[in-house]
Each structure stands twice: as C-alpha cells, then as structure tokens.
Short mmCIF file of C-alpha atoms and ligand atoms in Angstrom, two decimals:
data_model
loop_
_atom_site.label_atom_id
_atom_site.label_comp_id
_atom_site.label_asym_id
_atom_site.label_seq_id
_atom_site.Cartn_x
_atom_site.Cartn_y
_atom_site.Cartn_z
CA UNK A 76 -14.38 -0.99 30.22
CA UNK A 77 -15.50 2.79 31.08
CA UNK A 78 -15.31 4.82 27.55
CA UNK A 79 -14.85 7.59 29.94
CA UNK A 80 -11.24 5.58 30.77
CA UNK A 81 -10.01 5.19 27.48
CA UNK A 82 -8.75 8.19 26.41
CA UNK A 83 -6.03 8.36 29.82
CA UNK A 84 -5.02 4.04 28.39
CA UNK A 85 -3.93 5.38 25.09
CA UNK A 86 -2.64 8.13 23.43
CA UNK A 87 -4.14 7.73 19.83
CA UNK A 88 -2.30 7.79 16.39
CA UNK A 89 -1.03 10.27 15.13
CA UNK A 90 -0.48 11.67 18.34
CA UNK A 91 2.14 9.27 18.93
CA UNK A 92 3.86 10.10 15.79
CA UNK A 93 4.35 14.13 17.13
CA UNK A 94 5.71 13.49 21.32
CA UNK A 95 6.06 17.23 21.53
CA UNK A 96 4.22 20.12 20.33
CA UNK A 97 4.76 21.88 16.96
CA UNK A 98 4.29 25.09 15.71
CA UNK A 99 2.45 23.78 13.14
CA UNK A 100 -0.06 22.45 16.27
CA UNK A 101 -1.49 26.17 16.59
CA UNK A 102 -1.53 27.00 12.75
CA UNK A 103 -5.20 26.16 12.29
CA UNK A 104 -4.43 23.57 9.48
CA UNK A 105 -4.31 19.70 9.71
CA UNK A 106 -2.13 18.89 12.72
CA UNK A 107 -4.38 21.18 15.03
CA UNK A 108 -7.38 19.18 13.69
CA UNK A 109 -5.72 15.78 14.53
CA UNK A 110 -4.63 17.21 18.28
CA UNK A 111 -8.49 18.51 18.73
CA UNK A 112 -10.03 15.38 17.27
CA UNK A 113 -7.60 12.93 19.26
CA UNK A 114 -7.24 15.02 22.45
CA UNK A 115 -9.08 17.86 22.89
CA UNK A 116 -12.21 16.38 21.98
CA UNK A 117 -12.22 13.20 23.35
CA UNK A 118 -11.18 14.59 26.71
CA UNK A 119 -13.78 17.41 27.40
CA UNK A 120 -16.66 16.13 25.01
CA UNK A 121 -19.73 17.39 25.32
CA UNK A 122 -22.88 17.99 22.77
CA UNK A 123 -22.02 21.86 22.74
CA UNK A 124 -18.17 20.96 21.90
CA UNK A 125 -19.63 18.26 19.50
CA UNK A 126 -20.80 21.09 17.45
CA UNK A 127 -17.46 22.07 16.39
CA UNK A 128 -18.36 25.38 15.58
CA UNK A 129 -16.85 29.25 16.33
CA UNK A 130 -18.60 29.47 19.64
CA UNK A 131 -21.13 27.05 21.69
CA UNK A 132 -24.35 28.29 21.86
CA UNK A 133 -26.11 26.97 25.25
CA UNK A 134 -29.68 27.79 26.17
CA UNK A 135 -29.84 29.72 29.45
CA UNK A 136 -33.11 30.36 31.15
CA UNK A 137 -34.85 31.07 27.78
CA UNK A 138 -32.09 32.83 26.27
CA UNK A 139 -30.04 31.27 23.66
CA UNK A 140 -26.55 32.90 24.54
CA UNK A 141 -23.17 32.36 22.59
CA UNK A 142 -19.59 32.09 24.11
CA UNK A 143 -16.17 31.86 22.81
CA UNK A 144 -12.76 32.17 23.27
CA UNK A 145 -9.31 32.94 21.69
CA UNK A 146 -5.93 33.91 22.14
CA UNK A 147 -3.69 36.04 20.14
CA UNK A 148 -0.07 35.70 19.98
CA UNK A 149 0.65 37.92 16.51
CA UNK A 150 4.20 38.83 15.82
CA UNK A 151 4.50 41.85 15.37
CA UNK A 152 2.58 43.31 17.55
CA UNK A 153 1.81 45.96 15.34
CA UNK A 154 0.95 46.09 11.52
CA UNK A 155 -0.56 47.90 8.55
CA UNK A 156 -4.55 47.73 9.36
CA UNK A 157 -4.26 46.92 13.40
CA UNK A 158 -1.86 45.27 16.10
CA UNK A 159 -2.66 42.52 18.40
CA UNK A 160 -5.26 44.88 21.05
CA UNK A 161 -7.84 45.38 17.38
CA UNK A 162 -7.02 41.51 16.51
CA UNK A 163 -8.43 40.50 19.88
CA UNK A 164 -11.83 42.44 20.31
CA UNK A 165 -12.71 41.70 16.54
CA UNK A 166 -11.74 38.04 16.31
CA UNK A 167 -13.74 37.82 19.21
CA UNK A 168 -16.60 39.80 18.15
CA UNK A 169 -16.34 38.13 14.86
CA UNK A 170 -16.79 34.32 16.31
CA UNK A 171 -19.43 35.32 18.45
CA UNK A 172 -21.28 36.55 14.78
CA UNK A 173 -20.47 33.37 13.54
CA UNK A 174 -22.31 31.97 15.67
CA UNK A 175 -25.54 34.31 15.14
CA UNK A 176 -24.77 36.40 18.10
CA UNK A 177 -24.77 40.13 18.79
CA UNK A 178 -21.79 40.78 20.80
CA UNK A 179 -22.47 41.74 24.41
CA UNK A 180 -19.39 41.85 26.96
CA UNK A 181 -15.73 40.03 26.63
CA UNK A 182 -13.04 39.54 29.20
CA UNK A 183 -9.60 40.46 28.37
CA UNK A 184 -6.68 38.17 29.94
CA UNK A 185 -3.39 40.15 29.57
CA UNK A 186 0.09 37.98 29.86
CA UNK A 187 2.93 40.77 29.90
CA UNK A 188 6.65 40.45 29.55
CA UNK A 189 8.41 42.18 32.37
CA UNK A 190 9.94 45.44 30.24
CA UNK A 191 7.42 45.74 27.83
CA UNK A 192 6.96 49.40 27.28
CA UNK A 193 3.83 51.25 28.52
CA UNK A 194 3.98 53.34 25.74
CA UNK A 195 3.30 49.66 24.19
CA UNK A 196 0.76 48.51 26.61
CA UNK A 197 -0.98 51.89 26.18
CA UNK A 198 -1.24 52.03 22.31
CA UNK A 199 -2.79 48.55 22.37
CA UNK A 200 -5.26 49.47 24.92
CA UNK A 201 -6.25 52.46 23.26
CA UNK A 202 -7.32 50.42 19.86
CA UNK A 203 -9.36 47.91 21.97
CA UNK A 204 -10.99 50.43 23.47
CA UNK A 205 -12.29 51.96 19.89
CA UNK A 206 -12.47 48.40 18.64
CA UNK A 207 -15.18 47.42 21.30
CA UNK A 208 -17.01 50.73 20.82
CA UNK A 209 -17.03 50.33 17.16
CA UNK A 210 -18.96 46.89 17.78
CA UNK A 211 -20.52 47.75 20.70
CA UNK A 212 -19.57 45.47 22.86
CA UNK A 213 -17.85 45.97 26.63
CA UNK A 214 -15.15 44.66 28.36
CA UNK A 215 -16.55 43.62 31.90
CA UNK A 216 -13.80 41.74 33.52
CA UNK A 217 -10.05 40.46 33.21
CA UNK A 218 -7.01 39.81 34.21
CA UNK A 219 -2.92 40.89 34.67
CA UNK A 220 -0.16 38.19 34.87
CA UNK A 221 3.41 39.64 34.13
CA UNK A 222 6.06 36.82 33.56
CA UNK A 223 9.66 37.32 33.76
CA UNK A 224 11.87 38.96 31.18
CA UNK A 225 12.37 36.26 28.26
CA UNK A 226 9.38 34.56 29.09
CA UNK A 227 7.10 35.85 27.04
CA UNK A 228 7.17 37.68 23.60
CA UNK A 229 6.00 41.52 25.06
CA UNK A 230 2.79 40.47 25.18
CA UNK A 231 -0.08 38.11 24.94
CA UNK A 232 -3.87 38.35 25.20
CA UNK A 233 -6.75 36.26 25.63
CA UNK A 234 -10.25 37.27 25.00
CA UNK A 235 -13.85 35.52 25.38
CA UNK A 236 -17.27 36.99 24.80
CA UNK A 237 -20.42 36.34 25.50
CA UNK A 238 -23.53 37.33 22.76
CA UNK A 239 -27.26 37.24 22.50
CA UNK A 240 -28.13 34.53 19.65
CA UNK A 241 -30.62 36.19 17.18
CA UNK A 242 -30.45 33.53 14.42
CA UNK A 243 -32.28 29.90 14.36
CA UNK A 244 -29.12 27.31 15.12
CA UNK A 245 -26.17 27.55 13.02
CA UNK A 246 -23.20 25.00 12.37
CA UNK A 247 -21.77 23.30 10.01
CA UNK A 248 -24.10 20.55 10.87
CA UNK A 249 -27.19 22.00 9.63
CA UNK A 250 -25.34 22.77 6.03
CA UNK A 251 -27.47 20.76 3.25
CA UNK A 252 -27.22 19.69 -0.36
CA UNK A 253 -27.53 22.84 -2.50
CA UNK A 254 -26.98 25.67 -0.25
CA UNK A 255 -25.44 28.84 -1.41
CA UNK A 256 -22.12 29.90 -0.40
CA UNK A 257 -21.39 33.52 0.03
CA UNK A 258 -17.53 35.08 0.45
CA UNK A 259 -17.92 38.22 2.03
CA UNK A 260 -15.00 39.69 0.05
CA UNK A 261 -11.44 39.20 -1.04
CA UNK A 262 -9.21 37.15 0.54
CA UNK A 263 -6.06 36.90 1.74
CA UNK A 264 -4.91 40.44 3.36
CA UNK A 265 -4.04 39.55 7.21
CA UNK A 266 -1.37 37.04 6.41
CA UNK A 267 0.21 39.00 3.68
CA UNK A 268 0.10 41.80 5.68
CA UNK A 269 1.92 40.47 8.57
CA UNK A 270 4.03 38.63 6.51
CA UNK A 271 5.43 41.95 4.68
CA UNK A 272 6.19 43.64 8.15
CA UNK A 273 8.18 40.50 9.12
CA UNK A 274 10.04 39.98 6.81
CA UNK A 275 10.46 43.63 5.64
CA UNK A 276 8.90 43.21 2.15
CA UNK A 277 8.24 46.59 0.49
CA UNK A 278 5.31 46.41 -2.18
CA UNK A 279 4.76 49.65 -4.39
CA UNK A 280 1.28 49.79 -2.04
CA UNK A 281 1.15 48.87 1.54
CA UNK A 282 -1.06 45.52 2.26
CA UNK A 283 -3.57 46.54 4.73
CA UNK A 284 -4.70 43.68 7.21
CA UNK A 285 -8.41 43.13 6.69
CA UNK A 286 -8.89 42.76 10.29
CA UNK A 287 -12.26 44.23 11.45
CA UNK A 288 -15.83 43.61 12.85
CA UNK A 289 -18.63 41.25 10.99
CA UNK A 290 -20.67 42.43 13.43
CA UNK A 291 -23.36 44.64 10.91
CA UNK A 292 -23.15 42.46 7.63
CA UNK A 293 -24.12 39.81 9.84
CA UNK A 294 -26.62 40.99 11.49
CA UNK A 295 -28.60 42.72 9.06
CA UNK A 296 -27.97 39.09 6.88
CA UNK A 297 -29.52 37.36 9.47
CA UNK A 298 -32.32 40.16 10.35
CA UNK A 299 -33.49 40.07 6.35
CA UNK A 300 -35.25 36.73 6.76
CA UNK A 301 -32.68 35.09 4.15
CA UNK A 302 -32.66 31.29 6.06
CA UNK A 303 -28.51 30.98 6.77
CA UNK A 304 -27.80 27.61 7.75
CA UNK A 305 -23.63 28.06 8.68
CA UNK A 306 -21.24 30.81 8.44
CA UNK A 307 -17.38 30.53 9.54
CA UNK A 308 -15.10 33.68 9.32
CA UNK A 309 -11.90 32.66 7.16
CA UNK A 310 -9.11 32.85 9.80
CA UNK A 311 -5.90 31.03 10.51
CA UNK A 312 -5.54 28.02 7.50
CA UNK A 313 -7.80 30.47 5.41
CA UNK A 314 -10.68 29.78 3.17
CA UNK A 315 -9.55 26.41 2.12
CA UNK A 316 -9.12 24.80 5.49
CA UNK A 317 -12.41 26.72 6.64
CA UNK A 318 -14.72 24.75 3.89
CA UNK A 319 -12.21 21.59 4.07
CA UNK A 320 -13.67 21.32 8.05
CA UNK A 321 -16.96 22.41 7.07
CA UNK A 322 -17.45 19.75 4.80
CA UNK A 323 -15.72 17.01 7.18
CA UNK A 324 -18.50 18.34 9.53
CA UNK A 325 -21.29 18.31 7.38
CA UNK A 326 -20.49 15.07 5.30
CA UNK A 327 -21.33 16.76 1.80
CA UNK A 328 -18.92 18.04 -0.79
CA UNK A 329 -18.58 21.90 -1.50
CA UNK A 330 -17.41 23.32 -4.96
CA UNK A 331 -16.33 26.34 -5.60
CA UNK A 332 -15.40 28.34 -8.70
CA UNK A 333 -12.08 30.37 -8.20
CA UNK A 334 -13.58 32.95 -10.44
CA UNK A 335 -15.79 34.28 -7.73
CA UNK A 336 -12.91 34.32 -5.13
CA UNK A 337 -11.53 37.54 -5.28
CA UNK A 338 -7.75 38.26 -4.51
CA UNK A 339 -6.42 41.92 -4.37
CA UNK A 340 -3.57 42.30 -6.94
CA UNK A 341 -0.56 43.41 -4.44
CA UNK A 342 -1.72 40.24 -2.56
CA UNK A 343 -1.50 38.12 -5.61
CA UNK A 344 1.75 39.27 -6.07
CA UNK A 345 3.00 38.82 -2.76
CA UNK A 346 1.62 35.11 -2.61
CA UNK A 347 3.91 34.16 -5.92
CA UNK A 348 6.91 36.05 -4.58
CA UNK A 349 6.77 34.20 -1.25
CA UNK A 350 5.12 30.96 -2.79
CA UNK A 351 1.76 31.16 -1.27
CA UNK A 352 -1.75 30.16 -2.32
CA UNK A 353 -4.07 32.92 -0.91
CA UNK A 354 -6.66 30.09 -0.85
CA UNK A 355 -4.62 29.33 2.49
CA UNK A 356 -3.87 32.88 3.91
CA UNK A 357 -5.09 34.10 6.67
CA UNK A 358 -8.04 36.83 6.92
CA UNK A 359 -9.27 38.53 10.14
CA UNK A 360 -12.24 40.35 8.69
CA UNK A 361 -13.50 37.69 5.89
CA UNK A 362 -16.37 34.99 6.04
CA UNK A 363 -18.44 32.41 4.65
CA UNK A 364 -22.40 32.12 4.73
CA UNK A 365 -24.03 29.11 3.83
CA UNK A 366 -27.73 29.71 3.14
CA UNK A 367 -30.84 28.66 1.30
CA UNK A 368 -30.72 28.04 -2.65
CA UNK A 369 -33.71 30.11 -3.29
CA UNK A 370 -32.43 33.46 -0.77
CA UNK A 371 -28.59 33.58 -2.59
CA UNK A 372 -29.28 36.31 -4.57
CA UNK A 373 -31.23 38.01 -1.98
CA UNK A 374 -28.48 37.07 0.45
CA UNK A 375 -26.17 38.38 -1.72
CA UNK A 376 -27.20 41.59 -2.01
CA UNK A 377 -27.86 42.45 1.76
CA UNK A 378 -24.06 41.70 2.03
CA UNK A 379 -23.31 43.47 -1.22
CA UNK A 380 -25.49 47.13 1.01
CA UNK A 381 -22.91 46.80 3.60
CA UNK A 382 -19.47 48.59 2.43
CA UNK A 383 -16.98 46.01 4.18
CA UNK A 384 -18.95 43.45 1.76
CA UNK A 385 -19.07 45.62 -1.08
CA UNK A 386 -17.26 42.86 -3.11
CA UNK A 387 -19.44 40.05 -1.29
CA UNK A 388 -19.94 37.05 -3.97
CA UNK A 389 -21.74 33.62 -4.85
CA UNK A 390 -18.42 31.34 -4.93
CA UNK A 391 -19.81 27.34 -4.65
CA UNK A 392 -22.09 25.62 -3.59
CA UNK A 393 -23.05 22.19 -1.75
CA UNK A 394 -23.52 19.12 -3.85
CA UNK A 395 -25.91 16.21 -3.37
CA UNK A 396 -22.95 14.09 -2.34
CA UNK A 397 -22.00 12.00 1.02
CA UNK A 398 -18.59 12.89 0.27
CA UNK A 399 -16.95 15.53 2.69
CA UNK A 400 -14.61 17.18 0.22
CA UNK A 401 -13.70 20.94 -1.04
CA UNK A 402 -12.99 21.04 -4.84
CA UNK A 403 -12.55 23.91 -6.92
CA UNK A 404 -12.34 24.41 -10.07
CA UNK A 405 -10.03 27.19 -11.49
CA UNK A 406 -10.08 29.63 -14.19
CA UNK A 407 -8.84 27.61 -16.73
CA UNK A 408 -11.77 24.90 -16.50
CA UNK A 409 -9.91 22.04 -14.08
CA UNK A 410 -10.85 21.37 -10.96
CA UNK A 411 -8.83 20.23 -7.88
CA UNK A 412 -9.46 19.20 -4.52
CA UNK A 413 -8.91 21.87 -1.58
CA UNK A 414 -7.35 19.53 1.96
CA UNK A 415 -6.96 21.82 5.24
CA UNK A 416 -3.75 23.18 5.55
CA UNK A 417 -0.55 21.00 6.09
CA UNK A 418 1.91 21.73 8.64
CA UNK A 419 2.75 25.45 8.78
CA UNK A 420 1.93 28.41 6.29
CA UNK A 421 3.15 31.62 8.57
CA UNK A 422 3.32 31.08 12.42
CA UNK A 423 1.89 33.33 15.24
CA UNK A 424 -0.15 35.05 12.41
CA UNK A 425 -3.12 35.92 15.10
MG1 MG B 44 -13.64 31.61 13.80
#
C-alpha cells in the first residue's frame, strides 16, 4: 500500500474519539498536539514541518531565511498592555526570533465583521504600525475579506513573516543532555491580563499583558557567541506545555526549579482566585533559551543587559535521560511532573 494513502483510509485515534472540533483544539495544550500529530502532520509532512519548531527555516539561494505564521482571534480586542493589531506584529516577530531570525517583512490578512467600527479598525492599525517600527520590520502585502454581520467576532487577523536566520540551526531537536535553560522573565501576565478584562476582575493594580518584541534580547544573545541550541517563546499552554513539547521533541527530560520561575504578585493572586497555575498561563512577550552548559552564566547576563529581561534567570536544565518529561521541583523540596496542557485553560487568549 502507498504510505502516502493511508492517512485519507483512516482517521487515527483519538481523532475518532473528538468528530467535531473543540475549543480546546486551538488552546495550544494537548488536544491541539493530538490534531497536529494525527492530522496536520501526517497530511502535509515534510522535513521543514518535521522540525516542529516556531517557524521553518529553508535555505534559499545561500540564504537561510525563516517563515511563519499565526492568527489571532483575542477577545477582547483590546486590553491592559496591547489589543489584537500589537498581538499580531509581535507574536509574529517573536516566532520568527525563535527561530534565530531578524524580522524582515510580514503580511497582514484582515477578516472584518460587517459593522465593526472604523474608529476600531483605525486604533488597531495605528498600534501595528508602531509595533512593526519598534521591531523594524514592514508590512509588504495583505489582504481585506469582510464577512457578514454575526459572522465573525469584529475582527480577525492573520500575520506571517519572513526573517534573515543569523544563528547556526535551532530546534528542539538539537537540545542535548545538560544544556542550560534560561526564562527570560516572569511569567504569566497575558492570560491574566485578558482574563481580568473579561471577566471584569478589579485587582488593587492593573495586570499589564507582557506582550512585546524579543526581537533585541535575542539578537544580541545570539550575536555574543553564547552557542544556543533551542529557544521557544512561552505562548498559548504557557511555560509548562512549551518544555512538555520540547522534551517530547528532543527525547530528554528537563527539570526545573520553581524557585527561579518568577511570578508577579497581582498575578499570583489572580491565578488562586480564578484557580490557575501560572505554570500554564499564557505570555506574549516571554521565552525559553536552551544553550551550552559552559555559556549559562554568560548567557545569562546578556539577557539580564537587556531591560525586558532584566529579571532573565537559570530555571532547569536537561538531564542525561532518554525520557521526554518536564519535572519540577517546587519550593518546598518535591518534585512533580509538568504534562502539556489539558483541554482548555482560557479560550481565544491570542
Ligand atoms: Mg511560538
């Protein structure tokens, strides 16, 4: 039989077990994982898809050039630290970085509600428009599609990018046994954020969304010589499901101490009033760097120069072990195992 064949014979467990789609299906936690693996993948593989990674990187000529994709849906459209126009350059921006990519040009898709208000339209225009000049990068091309009224929710958009790669390869495939891992801050803010605008939460202090660019921390980590083998900003299923599919990837178990994972206080707070483990919250401005043993302190403080890193730290590390598991142990000396995200945490939070 053509392998090519199977995959339109049989629709593979656990597939089967979900007929329709789920909300849970776009939450970036262990059901979109399954639909990738048993759909997704399958269908369009390819060594560049294979990677499993932020972006593909694809040698062109004799440029190495980056490109990715993503859509944002966030509801509201608006909230304390961005809306969805700032949310679209940077996550953008930000997997093209992951990737080891300066940012060069992006296309913006634009699905509009008919009666969304151009007061609306404009506002979120204007913040991409200081959003790509703050990283540098243009919009070259797009695209306009208005669907009718109660079809859509105001507004969607869709961004890719294109970058220059300026970093030897990086994916979760080249992680090894006793790499560093480096947080680039505290985590948490984008999902507690949205969170308190939905459901009209007041804290003594607004949460601010932590939503902006990587692009300078990662560059000038990359141009200091310190040899990073993976990094992965810390979006939808958060900095648990990140490592949990890092480690699947790379076939080694991560630890990390929960000491060195920083969580603001207000977001803390939030998390036990609403019952939610920052570990798992969303960020939009946070990531992980997996480099060298011997360059983590150097590493360290080249992200520590850069003030959006300020509180940058050494959280885990990779073990010497074929078994492709996050555990952490917590402040009180126990340590527990970290899985990606199951089913939902907070919908349409990008
Ligand atoms: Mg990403």
């Amino acid at each position: 039989m053509n392998p090519a064949n199977d995959f339109a014979l049989q629709c593979p467990l656990p597939l089967r077990d979900y007929p329709v789609i789920t909300m849970a299906h776009g939450g970036g936690g262990l059901l979109q994982h399954k639909l990738l693996e048993n759909l997704f993948w399958p269908a369009f593989q390819n060594p560049l898809l294979a990677e499993e990674h932020d972006g593909a990187v694809a040698v062109l000529g004799d440029k190495p050039l980056a490109f990715t994709t993503d859509s944002y849906v966030v509801r509201p459209l608006f909230f304390p630290g961005g809306n969805i126009g700032t949310l679209a350059i940077n996550g953008t921006v930000n997997d093209l970085c992951m990737c080891g990519a300066r940012p060069k040009y992006l296309s913006a898709g634009f699905i509009l509600e008919e009666g969304v208000s151009m007061e609306t339209l404009w506002r979120i225009v204007q913040s991409m428009k200081s959003a790509a000049e703050e990283s540098n990068v243009q919009i070259v091309t797009g695209d306009i599609k208005v669907v009718d009224k109660g079809k859509g929710d105001e507004l969607y958009i869709n961004t890719a990018g294109i970058g220059v790669v300026e970093a030897q390869a990086l994916s979760p495939s080249r992680v090894q046994p006793g790499d560093a891992i480096l947080l680039s801050g505290d985590v948490g803010r984008h999902g507690v954020a949205i969170m308190a605008v939905r459901e009209g939460l007041d804290f003594e202090t607004t949460i601010e969304s932590d939503c902006a660019p990587l692009v300078e921390p990662v560059m000038k980590l990359i141009g200091s010589g310190v040899e990073v083998h993976c990094m992965r900003d810390l979006t939808r299923g958060g900095m648990a499901t990140t490592l949990a599919e890092i480690a699947r990837k790379s076939g080694f178990r991560i630890h990390i101490e929960e000491k060195a994972v920083s969580v603001a206080e207000g977001v803390r707070g939030a998390c036990e009033m609403l019952g939610l483990d920052p570990l798992y919250v969303a960020n939009e401005g946070r990531f992980v760097a997996f480099v060298a043993a011997r360059d983590a302190d150097r590493a360290l403080s080249v992200l520590r120069s850069e003030p959006s890193c300020a509180d940058a730290s050494l959280c885990g590390s990779v073990l010497a072990e074929n078994n492709p598991i996050v555990t952490l142990k917590n402040n009180i000396g126990s340590t527990r195992i970290l899985d990606m995200l199951m089913g939902e945490q907070l919908p349409r939070i990008c």
